[in-house]
PDB file of C-alpha atoms in Angstrom:
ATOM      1  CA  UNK A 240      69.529  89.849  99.399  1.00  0.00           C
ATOM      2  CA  UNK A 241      66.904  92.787 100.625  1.00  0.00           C
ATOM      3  CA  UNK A 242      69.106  94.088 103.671  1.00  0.00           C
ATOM      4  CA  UNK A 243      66.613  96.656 105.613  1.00  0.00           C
ATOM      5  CA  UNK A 244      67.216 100.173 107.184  1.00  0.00           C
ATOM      6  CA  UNK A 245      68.504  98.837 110.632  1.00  0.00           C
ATOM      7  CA  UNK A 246      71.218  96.123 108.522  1.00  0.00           C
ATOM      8  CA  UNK A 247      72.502  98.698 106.704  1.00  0.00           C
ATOM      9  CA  UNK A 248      72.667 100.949 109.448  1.00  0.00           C
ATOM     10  CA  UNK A 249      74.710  97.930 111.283  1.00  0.00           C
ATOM     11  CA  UNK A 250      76.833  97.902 108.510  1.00  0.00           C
ATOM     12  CA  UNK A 251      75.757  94.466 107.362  1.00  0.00           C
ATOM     13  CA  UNK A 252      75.921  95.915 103.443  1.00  0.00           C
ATOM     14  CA  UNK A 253      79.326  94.689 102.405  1.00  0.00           C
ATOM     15  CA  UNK A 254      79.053  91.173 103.341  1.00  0.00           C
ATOM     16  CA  UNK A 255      75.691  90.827 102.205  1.00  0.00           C
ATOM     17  CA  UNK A 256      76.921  91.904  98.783  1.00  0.00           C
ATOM     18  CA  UNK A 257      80.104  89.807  98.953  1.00  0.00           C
ATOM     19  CA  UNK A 258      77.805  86.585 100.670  1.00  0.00           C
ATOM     20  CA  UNK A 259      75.752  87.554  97.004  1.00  0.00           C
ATOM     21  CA  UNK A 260      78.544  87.489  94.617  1.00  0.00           C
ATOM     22  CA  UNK A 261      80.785  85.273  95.864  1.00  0.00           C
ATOM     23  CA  UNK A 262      79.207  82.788  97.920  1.00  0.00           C
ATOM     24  CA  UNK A 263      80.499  82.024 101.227  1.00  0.00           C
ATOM     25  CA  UNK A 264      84.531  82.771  99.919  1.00  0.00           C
ATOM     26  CA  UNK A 265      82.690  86.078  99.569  1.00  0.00           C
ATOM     27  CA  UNK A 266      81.593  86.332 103.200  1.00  0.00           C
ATOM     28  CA  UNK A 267      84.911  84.966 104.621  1.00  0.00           C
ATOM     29  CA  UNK A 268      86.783  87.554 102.198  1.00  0.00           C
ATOM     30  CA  UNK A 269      84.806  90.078 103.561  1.00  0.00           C
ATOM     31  CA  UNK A 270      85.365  88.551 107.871  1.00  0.00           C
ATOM     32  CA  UNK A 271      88.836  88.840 106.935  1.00  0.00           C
ATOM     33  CA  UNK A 272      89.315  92.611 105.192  1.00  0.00           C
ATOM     34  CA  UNK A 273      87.040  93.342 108.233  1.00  0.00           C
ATOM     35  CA  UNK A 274      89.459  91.805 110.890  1.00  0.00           C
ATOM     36  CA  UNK A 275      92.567  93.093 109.460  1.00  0.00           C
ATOM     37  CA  UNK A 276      91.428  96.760 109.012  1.00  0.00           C
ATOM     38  CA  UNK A 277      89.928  96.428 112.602  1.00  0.00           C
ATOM     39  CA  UNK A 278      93.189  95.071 113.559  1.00  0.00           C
ATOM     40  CA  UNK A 279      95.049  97.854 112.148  1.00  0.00           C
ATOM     41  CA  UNK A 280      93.132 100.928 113.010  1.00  0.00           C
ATOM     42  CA  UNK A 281      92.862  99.216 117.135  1.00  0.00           C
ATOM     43  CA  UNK A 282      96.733  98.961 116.663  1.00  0.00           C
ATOM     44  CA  UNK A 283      97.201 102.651 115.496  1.00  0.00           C
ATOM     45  CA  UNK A 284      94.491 104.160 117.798  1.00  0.00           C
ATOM     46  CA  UNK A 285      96.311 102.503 120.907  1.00  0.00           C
ATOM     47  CA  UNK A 286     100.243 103.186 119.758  1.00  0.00           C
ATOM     48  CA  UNK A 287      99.002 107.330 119.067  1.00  0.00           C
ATOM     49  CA  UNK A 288      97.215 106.873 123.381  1.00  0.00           C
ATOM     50  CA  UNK A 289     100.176 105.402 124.678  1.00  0.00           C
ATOM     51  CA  UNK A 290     102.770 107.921 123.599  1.00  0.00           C
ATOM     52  CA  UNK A 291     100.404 110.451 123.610  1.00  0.00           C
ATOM     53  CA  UNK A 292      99.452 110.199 127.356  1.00  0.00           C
ATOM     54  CA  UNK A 293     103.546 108.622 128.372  1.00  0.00           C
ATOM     55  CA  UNK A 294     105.420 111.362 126.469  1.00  0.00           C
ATOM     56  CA  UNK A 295     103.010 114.765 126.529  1.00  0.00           C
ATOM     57  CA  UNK A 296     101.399 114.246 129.561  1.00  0.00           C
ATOM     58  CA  UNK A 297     103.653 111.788 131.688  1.00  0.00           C
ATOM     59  CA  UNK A 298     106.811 112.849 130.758  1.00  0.00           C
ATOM     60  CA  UNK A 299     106.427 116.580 130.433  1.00  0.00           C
ATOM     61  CA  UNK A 300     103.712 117.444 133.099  1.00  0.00           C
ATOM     62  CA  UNK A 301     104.317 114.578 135.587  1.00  0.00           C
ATOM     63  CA  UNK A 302     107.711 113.164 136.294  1.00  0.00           C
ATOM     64  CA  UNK A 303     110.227 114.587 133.346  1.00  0.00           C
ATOM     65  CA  UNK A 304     112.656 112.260 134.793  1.00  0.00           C
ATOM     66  CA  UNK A 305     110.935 109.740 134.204  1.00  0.00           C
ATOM     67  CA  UNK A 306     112.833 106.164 133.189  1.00  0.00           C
ATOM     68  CA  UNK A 307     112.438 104.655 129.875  1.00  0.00           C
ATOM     69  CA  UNK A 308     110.923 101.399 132.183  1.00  0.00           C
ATOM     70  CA  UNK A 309     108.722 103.957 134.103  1.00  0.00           C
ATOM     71  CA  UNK A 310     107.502 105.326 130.295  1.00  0.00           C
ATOM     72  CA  UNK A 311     106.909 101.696 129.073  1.00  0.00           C
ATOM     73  CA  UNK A 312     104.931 100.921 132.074  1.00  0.00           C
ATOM     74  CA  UNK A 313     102.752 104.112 131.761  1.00  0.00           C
ATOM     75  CA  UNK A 314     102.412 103.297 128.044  1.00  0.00           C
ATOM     76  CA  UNK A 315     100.893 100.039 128.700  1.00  0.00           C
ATOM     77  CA  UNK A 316      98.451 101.240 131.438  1.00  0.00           C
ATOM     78  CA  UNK A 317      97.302 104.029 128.913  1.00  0.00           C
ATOM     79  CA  UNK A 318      96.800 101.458 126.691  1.00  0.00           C
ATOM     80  CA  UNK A 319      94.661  99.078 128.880  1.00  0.00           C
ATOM     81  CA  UNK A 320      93.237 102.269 130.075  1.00  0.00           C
ATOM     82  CA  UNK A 321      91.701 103.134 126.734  1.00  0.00           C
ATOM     83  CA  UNK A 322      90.633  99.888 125.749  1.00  0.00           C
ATOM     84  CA  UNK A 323      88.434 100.033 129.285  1.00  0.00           C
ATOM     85  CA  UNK A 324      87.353 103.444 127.757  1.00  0.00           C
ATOM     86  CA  UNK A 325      86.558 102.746 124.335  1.00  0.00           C
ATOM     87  CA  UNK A 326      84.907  99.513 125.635  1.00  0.00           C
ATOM     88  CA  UNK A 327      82.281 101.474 127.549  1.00  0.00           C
ATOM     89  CA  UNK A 328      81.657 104.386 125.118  1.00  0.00           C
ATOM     90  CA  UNK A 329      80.962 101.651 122.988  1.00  0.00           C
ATOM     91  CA  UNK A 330      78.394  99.643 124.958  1.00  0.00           C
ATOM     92  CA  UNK A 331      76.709 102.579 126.035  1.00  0.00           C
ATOM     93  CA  UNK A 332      76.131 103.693 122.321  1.00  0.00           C
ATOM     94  CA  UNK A 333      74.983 100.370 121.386  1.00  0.00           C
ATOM     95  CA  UNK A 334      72.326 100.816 124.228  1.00  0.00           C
ATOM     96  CA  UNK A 335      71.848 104.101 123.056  1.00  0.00           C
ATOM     97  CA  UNK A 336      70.892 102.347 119.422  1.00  0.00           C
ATOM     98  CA  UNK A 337      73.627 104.262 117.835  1.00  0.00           C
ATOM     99  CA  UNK A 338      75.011 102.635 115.114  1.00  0.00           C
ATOM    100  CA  UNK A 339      77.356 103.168 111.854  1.00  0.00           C
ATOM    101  CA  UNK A 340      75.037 104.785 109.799  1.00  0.00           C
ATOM    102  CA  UNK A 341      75.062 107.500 112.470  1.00  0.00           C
ATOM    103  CA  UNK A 342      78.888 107.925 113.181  1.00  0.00           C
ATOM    104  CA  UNK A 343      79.185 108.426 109.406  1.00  0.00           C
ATOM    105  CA  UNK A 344      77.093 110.663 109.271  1.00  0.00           C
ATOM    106  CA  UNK A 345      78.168 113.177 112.329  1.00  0.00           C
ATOM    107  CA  UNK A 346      81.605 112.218 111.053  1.00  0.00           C
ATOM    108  CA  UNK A 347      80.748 114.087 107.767  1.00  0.00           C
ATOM    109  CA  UNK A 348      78.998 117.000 109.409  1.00  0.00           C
ATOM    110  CA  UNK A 349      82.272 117.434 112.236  1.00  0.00           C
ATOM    111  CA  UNK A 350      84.622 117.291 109.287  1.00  0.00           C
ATOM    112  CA  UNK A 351      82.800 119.588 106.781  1.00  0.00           C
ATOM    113  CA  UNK A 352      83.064 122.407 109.757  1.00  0.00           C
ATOM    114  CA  UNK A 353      86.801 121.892 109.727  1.00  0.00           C
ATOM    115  CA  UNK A 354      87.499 121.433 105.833  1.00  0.00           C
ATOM    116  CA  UNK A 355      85.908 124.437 104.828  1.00  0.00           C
ATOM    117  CA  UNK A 356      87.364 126.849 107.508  1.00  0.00           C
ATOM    118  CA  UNK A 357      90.945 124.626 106.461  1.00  0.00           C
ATOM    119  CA  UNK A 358      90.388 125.348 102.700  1.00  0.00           C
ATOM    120  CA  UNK A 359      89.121 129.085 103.177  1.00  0.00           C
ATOM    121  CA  UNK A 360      92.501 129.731 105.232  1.00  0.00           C
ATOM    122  CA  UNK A 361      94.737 128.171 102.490  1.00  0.00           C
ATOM    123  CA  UNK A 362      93.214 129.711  99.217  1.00  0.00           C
ATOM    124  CA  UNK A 363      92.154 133.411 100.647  1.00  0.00           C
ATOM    125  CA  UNK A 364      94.941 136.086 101.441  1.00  0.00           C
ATOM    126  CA  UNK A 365      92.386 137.772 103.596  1.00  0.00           C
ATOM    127  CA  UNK A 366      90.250 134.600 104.915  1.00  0.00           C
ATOM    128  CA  UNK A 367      91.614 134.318 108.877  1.00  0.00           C
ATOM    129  CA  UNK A 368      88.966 136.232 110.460  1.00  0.00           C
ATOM    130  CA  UNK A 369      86.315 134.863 107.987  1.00  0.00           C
ATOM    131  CA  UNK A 370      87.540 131.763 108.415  1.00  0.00           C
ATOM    132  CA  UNK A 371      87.393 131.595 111.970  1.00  0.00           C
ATOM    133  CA  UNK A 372      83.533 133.229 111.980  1.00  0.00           C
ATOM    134  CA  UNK A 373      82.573 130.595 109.594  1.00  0.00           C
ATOM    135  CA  UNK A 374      84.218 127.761 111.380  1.00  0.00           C
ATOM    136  CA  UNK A 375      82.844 128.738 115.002  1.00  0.00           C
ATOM    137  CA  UNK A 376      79.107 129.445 113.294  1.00  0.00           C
ATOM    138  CA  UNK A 377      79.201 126.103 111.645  1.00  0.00           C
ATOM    139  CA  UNK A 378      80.818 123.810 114.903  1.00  0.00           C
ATOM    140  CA  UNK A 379      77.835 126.089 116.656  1.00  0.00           C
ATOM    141  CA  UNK A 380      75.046 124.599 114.751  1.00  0.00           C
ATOM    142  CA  UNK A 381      76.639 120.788 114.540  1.00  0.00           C
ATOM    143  CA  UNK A 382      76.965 121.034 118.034  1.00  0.00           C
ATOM    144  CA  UNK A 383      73.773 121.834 118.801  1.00  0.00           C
ATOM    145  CA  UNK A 384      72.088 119.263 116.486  1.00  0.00           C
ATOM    146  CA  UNK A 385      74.107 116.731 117.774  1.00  0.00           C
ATOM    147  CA  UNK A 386      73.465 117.787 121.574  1.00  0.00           C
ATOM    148  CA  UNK A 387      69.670 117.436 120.687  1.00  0.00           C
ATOM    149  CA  UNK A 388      69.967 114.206 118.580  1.00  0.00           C
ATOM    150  CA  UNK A 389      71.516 112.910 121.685  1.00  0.00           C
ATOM    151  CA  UNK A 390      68.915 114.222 124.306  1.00  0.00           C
ATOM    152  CA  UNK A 391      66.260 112.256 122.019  1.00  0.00           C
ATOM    153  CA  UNK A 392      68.317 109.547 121.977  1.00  0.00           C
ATOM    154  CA  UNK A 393      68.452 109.535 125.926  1.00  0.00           C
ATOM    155  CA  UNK A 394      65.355 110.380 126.184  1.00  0.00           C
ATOM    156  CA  UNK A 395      63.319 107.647 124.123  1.00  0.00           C
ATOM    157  CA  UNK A 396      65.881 105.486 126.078  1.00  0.00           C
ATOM    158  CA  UNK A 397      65.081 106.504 129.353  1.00  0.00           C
ATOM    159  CA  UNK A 398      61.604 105.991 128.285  1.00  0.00           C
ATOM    160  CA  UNK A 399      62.002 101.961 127.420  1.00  0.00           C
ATOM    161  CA  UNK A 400      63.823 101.241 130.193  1.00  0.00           C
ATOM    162  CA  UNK A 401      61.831 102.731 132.984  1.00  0.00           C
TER     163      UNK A 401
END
């Protein structure tokens, strides 16, 4: 059951523990939490697009009178629109050698800027200014370690390729 860096980095760790303990009921247990939370999240991702883009950009900044058909129709291109999108961010990530392991990680560095400028406004009287300073200091240095994590990335790509 060793599962290496790049596995885990994949993600492979969950159904290598369920293959493990359970046997193969454990791997399809595991294919099928995997597909429905998929499932769910792709549903909810596409539903907050569509009447994102129909109602606060198509509706208000377009054509206000626009037609409950003509808002339907606009939802559904949005929709096909960014499953086109999210298709190619995610190819060129995987060529990038991007993985899970990675998007958790900048996920918990983008949302550590936020939570502590969030709490720091909620529990101090005082705290909007500080707040603020410590929030744009913080996204400054994410920012830039992600910017040159990426260049790397690129770069070592680049250099493969060619």
């Amino acid at each position: 059951m060793p599962v290496t860096f790049s596995e885990a980095g994949d993600g492979l760790v969950p159904p290598a523990v369920g293959v493990h303990l359970m046997g193969q009921g454990g791997a399809f247990l595991i294919a099928l939490q995997l597909f429905m939370a998929v499932t769910s999240t792709a549903n909810s991702e596409q539903l907050a697009v569509s009447s994102l883009f129909s109602y606060d950009i198509y509706k208000r900044y377009i054509k206000p009178e626009a037609s409950g058909r003509e808002i339907i129709f606009v939802s559904r291109v949005s929709i096909g629109a960014w499953a086109l999108f999210s298709g190619i961010i995610a190819t060129i990530l995987k060529d990038l050698g991007i993985g899970l392991g990675w998007t958790y990680m900048m996920m918990g560095f983008l949302s550590l800027s936020l939570s502590l400028s969030l709490s720091l406004s909620l529990s101090l009287a005082l705290s909007l200014a500080l707040s603020r300073s410590l929030s744009l200091s913080m996204h400054k240095y994410m920012y830039m370690y992600i910017y040159l994590y990426m260049c790397v990335r690129i770069h070592i790509y680049l250099c493969i390729c060619m």
